[in-house]
PDB file of C-alpha atoms and ligand atoms in Angstrom:
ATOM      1  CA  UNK A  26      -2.091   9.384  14.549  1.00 50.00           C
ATOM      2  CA  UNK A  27      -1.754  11.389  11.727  1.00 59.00           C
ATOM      3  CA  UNK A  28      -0.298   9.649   8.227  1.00 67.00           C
ATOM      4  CA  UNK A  29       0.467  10.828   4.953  1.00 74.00           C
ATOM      5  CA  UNK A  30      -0.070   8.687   1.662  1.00 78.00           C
ATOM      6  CA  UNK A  31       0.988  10.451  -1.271  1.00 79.00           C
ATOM      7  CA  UNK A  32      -0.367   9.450  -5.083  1.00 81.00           C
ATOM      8  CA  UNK A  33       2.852   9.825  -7.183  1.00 84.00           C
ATOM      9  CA  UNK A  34       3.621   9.254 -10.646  1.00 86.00           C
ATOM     10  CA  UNK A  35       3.484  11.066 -14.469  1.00 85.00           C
ATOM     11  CA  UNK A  36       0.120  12.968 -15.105  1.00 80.00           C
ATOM     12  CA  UNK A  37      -2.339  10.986 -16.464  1.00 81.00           C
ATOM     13  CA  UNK A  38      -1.208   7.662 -14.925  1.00 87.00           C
ATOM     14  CA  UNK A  39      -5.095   7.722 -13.337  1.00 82.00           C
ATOM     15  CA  UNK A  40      -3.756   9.305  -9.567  1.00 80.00           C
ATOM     16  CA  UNK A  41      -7.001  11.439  -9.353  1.00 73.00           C
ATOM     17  CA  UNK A  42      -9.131   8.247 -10.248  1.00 78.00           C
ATOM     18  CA  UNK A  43      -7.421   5.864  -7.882  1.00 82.00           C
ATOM     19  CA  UNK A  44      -7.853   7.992  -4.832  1.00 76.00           C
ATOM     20  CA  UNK A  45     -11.757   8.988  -6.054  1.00 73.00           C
ATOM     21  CA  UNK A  46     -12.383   4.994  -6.162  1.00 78.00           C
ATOM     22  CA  UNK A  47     -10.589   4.444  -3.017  1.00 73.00           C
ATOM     23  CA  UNK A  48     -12.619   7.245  -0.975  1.00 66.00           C
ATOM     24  CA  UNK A  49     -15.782   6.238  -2.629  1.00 61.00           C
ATOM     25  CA  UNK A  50     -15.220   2.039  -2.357  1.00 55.00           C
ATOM     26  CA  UNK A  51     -17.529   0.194  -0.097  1.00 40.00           C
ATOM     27  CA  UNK A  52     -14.113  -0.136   1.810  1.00 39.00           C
ATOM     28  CA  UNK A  53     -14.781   3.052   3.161  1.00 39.00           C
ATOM     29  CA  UNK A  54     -18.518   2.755   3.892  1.00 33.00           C
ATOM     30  CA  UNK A  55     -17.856   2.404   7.630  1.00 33.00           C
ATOM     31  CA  UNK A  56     -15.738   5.307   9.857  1.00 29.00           C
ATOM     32  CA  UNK A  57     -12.853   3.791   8.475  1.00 33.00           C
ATOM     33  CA  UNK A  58     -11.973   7.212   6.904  1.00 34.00           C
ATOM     34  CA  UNK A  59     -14.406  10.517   6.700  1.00 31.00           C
ATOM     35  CA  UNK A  60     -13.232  12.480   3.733  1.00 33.00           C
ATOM     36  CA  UNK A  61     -13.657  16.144   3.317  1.00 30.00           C
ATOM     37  CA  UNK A  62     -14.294  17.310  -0.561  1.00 34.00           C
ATOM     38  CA  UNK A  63     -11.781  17.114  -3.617  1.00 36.00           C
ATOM     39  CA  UNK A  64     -10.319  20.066  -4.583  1.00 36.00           C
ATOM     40  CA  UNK A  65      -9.153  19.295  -8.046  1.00 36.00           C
ATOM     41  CA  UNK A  66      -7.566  22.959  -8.147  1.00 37.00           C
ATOM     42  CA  UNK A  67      -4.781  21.773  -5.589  1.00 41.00           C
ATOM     43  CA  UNK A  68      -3.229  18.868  -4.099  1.00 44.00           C
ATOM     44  CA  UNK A  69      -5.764  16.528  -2.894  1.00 46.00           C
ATOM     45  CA  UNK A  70      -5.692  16.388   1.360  1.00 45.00           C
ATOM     46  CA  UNK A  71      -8.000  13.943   2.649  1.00 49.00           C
ATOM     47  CA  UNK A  72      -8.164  13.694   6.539  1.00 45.00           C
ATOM     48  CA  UNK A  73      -9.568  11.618   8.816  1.00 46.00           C
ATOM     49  CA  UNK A  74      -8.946  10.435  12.428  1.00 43.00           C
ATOM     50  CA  UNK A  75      -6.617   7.910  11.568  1.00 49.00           C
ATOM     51  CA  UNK A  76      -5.438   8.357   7.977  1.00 53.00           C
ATOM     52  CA  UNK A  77      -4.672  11.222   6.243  1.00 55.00           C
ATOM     53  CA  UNK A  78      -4.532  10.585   2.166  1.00 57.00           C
ATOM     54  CA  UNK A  79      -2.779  12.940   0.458  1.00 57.00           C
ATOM     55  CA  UNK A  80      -2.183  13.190  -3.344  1.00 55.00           C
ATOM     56  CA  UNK A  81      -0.155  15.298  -5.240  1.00 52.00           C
ATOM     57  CA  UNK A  82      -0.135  16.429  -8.644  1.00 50.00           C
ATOM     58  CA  UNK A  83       3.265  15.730 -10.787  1.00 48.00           C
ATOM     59  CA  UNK A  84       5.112  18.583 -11.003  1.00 46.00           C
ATOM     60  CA  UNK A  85       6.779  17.863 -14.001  1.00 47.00           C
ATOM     61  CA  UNK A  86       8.324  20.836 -15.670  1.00 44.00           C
ATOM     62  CA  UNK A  87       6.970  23.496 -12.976  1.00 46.00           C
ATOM     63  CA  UNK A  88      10.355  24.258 -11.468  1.00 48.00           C
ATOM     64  CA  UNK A  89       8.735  27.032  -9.258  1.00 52.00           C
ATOM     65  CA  UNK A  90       6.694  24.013  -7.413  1.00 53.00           C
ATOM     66  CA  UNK A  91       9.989  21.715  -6.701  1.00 58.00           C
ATOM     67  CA  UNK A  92      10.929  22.891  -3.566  1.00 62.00           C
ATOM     68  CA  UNK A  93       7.361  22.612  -2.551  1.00 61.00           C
ATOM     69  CA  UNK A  94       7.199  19.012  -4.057  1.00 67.00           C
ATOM     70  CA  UNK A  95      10.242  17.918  -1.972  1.00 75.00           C
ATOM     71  CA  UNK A  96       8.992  19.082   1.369  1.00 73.00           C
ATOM     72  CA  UNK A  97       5.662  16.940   0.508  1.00 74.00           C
ATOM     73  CA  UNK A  98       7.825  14.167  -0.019  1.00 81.00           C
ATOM     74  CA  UNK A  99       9.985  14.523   3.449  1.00 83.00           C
ATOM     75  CA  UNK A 100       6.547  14.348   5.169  1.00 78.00           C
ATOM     76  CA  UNK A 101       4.627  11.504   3.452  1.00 82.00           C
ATOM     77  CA  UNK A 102       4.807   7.996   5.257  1.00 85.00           C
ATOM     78  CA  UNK A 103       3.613   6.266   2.063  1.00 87.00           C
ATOM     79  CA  UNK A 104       4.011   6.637  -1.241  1.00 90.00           C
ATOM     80  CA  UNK A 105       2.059   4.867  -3.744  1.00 90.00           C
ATOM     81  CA  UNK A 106       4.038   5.221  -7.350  1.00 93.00           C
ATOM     82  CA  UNK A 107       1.809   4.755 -10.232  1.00 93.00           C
ATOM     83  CA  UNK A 108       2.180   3.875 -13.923  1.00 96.00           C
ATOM     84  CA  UNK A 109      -0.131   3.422 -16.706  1.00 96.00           C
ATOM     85  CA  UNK A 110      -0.357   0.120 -18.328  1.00 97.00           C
ATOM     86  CA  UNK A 111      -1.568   1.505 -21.630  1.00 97.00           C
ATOM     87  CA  UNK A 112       1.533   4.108 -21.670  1.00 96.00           C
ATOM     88  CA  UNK A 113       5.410   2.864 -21.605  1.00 97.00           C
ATOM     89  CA  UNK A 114       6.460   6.565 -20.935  1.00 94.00           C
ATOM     90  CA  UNK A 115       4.893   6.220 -18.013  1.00 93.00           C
ATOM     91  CA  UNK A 116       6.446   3.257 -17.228  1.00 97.00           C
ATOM     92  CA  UNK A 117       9.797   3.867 -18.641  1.00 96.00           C
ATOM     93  CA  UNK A 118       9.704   7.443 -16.072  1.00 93.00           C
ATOM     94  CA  UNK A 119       9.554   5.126 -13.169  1.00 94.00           C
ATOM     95  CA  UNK A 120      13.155   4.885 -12.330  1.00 93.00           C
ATOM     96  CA  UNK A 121      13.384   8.703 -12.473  1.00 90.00           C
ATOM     97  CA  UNK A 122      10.530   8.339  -9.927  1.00 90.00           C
ATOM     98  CA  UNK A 123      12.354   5.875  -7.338  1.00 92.00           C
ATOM     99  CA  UNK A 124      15.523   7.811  -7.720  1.00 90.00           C
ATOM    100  CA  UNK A 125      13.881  11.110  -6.664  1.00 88.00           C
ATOM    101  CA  UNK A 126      12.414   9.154  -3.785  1.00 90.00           C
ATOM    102  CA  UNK A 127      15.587   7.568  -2.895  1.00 91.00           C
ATOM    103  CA  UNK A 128      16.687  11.245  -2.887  1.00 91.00           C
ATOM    104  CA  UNK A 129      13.679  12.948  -0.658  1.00 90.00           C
ATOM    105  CA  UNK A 130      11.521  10.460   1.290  1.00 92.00           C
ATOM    106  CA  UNK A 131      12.342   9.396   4.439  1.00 91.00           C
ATOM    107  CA  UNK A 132      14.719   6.253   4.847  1.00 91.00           C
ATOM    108  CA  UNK A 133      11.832   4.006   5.643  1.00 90.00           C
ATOM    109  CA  UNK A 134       9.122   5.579   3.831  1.00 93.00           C
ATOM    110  CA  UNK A 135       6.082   2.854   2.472  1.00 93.00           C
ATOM    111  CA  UNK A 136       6.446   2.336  -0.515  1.00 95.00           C
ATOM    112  CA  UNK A 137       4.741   0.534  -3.570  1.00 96.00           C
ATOM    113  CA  UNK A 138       4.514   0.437  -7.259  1.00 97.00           C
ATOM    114  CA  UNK A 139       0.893  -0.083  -8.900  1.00 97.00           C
ATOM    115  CA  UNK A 140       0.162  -0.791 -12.740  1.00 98.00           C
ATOM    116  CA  UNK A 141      -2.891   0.934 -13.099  1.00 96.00           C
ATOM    117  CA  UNK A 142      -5.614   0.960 -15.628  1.00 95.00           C
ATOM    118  CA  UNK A 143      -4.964  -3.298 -16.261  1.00 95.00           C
ATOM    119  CA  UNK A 144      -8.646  -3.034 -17.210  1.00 93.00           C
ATOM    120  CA  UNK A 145      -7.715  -1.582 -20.341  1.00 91.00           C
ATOM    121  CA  UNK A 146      -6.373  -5.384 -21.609  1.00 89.00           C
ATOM    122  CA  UNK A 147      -6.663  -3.772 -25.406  1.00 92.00           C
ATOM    123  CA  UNK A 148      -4.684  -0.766 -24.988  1.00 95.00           C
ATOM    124  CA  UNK A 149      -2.130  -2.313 -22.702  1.00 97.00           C
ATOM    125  CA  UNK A 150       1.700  -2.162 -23.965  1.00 97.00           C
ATOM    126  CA  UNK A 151       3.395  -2.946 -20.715  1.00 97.00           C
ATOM    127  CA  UNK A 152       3.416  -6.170 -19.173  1.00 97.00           C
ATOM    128  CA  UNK A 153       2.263  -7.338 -15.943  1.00 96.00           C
ATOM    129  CA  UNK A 154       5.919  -9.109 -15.987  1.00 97.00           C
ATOM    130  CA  UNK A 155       7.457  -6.052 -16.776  1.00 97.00           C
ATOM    131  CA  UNK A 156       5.960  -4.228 -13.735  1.00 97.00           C
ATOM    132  CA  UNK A 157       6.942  -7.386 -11.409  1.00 96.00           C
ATOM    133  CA  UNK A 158      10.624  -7.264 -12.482  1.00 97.00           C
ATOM    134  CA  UNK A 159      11.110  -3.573 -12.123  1.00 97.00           C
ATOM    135  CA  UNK A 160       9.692  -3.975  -8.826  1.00 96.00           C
ATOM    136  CA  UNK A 161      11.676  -6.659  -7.370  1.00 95.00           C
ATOM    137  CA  UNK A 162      14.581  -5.196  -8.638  1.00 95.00           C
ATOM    138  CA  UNK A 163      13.622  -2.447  -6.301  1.00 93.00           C
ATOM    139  CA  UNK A 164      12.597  -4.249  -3.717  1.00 93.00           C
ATOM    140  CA  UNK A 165       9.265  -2.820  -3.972  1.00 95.00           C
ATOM    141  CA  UNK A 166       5.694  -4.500  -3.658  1.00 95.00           C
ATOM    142  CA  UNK A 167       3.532  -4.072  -6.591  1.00 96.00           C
ATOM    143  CA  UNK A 168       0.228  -4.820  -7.927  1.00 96.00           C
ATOM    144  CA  UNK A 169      -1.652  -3.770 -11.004  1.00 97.00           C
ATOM    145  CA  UNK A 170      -4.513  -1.821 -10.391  1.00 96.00           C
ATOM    146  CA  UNK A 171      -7.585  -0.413 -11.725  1.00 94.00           C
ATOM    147  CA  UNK A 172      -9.661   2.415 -10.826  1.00 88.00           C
ATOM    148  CA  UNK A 173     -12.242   1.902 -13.500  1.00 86.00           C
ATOM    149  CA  UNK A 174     -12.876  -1.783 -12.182  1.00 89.00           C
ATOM    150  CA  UNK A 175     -11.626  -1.078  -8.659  1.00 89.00           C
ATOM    151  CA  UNK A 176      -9.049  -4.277  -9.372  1.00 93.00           C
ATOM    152  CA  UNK A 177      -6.882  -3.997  -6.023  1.00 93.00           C
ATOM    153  CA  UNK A 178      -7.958  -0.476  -5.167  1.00 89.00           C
ATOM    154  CA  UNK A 179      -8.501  -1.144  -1.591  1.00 83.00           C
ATOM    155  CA  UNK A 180      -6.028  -3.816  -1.017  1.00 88.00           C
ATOM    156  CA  UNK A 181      -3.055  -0.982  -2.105  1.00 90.00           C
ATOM    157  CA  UNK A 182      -4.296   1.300   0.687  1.00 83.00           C
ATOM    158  CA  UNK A 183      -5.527  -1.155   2.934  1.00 81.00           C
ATOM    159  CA  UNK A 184      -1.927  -2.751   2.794  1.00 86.00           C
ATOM    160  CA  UNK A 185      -0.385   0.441   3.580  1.00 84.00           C
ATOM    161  CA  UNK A 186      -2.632   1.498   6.187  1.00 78.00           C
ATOM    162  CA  UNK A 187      -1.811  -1.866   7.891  1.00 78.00           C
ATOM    163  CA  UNK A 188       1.823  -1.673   7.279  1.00 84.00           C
ATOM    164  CA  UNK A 189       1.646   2.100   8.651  1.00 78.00           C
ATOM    165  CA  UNK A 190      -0.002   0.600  11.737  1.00 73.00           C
ATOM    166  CA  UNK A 191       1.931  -1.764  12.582  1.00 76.00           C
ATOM    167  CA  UNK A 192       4.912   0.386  12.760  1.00 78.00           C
ATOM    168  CA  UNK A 193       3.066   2.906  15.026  1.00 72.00           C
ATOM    169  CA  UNK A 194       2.300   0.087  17.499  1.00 71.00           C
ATOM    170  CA  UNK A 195       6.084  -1.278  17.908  1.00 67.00           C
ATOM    171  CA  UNK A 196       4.650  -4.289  20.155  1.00 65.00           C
ATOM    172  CA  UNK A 197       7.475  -6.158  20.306  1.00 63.00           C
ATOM    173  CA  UNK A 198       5.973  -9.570  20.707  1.00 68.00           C
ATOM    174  CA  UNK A 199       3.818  -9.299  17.683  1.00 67.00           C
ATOM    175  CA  UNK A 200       5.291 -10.800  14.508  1.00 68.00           C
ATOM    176  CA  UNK A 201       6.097  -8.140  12.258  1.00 72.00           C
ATOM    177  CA  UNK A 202       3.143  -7.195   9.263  1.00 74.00           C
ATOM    178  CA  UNK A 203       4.680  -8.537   5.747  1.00 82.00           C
ATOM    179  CA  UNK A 204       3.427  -6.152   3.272  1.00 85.00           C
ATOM    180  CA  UNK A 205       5.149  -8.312   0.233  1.00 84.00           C
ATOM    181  CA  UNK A 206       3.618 -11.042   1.455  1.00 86.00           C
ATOM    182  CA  UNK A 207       0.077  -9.891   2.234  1.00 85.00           C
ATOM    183  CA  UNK A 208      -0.086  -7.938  -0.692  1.00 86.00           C
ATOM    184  CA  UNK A 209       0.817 -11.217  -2.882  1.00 85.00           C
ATOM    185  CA  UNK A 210      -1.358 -13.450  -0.758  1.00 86.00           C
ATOM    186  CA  UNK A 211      -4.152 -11.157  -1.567  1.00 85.00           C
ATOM    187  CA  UNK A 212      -3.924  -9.477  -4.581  1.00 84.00           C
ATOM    188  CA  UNK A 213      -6.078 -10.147  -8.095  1.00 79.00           C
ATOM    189  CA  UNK A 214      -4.700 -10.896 -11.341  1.00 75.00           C
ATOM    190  CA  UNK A 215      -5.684  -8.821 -14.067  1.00 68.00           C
ATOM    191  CA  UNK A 216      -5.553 -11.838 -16.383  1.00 57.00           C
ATOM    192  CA  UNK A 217      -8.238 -12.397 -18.667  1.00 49.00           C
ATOM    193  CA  UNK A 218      -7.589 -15.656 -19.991  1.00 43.00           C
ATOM    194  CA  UNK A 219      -7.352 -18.222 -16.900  1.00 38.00           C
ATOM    195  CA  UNK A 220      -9.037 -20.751 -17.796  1.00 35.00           C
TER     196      UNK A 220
HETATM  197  C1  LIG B 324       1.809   9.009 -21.736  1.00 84.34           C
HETATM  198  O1  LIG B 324       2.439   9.479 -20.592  1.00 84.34           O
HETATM  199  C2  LIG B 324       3.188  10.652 -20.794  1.00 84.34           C
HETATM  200  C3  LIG B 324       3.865  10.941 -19.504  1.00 84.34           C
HETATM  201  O2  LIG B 324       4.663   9.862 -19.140  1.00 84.34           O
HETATM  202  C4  LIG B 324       2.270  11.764 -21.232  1.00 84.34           C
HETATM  203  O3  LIG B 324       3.017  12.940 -21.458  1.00 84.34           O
HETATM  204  C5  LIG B 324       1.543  11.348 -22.491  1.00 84.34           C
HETATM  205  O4  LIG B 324       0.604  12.329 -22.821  1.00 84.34           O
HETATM  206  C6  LIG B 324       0.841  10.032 -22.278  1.00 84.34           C
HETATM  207  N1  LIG B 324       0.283   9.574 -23.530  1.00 84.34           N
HETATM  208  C7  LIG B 324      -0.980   9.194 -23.628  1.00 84.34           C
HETATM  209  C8  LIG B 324      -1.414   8.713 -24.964  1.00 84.34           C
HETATM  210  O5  LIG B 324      -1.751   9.223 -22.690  1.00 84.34           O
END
């Protein structure tokens, strides 16, 4: 079983980061997933038995590297869309994101939209409720994230790599996974201030 996760999202949303914490999180201390080295030089293609990450770089204003883009899209199962919390371009580019998935990605393609850097509570300029409302508008799962803190790191690819297999098994008996659910029922709050 070979599946595709791409890392999408403006450049300098933290893509790189999220993927380096994920592959070197005590999640992946066991044979979960063996990863071969980073090459920063090109898109990132981590493989393992069972899971095979994949991140690409935004593309934004290399026409030459479209075509190549789409045809990375057509083939990824799962496609975790990123922000930054600390930029509202990179926020506000999100919609142009989802439409140009709408547009390439398979029909039923994984899909979720992460807030990252919500460490960076100074800096931040969009709100956690801002993220949740563009996301259910969507229909889309979403979590704020942080590679610097490793808030939700794991839980984003965890709940896609359960999601991912649960679709390969098609038991029919077995209730199907809820990825909105699960993710909700597990995720962390950023917040700073509960008291
Ligand atoms: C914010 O994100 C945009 C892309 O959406 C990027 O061009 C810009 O450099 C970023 N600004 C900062 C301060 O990181």
């Amino acid at each position: 079983l070979s599946l595709q996760v791409m890392l999408v999202g403006d450049s300098g949303v933290g893509k790189t980061c999220l993927l380096v914490r994920f592959k070197d999180g005590a999640f992946l201390a066991g044979s979960f997933i063996s990863t071969v080295g980073i090459d920063f030089r090109r898109p990132h293609l981590l493989t393992s038995s069972s899971l095979l990450l994949f991140q690409m770089w935004d593309t934004a204003g290399q026409e030459r590297f479209r075509s190549v883009t789409h045809a990375y899209y057509r083939d990824a199962h799962a496609l975790l869309l990123l922000y930054d919390v600390t930029n509202k371009s990179s926020f506000d580019n999100i919609q142009a994101w989802l439409t140009e998935i709408h547009e390439y990605a398979q029909q039923d393609v994984v899909l979720m939209l992460l807030g990252n850097k919500a460490d960076a509570t100074h800096e931040r300029v969009v709100k956690r409720e801002d993220g949740e409302k563009l996301a259910k508008e969507f229909g889309v799962p979403f979590m704020e994230t942080s590679a610097k803190s490793g808030l939700n790191v794991e839980l984003a690819f965890m709940a896609i790599a359960k999601e991912l297999k649960h679709r390969s098994m098609k038991t029919p008996n077995e209730p199907k996974f809820r990825l909105h659910e699960y993710v909700n029922k597990e995720m962390k709050s950023s917040g700073c201030c509960k008291s």
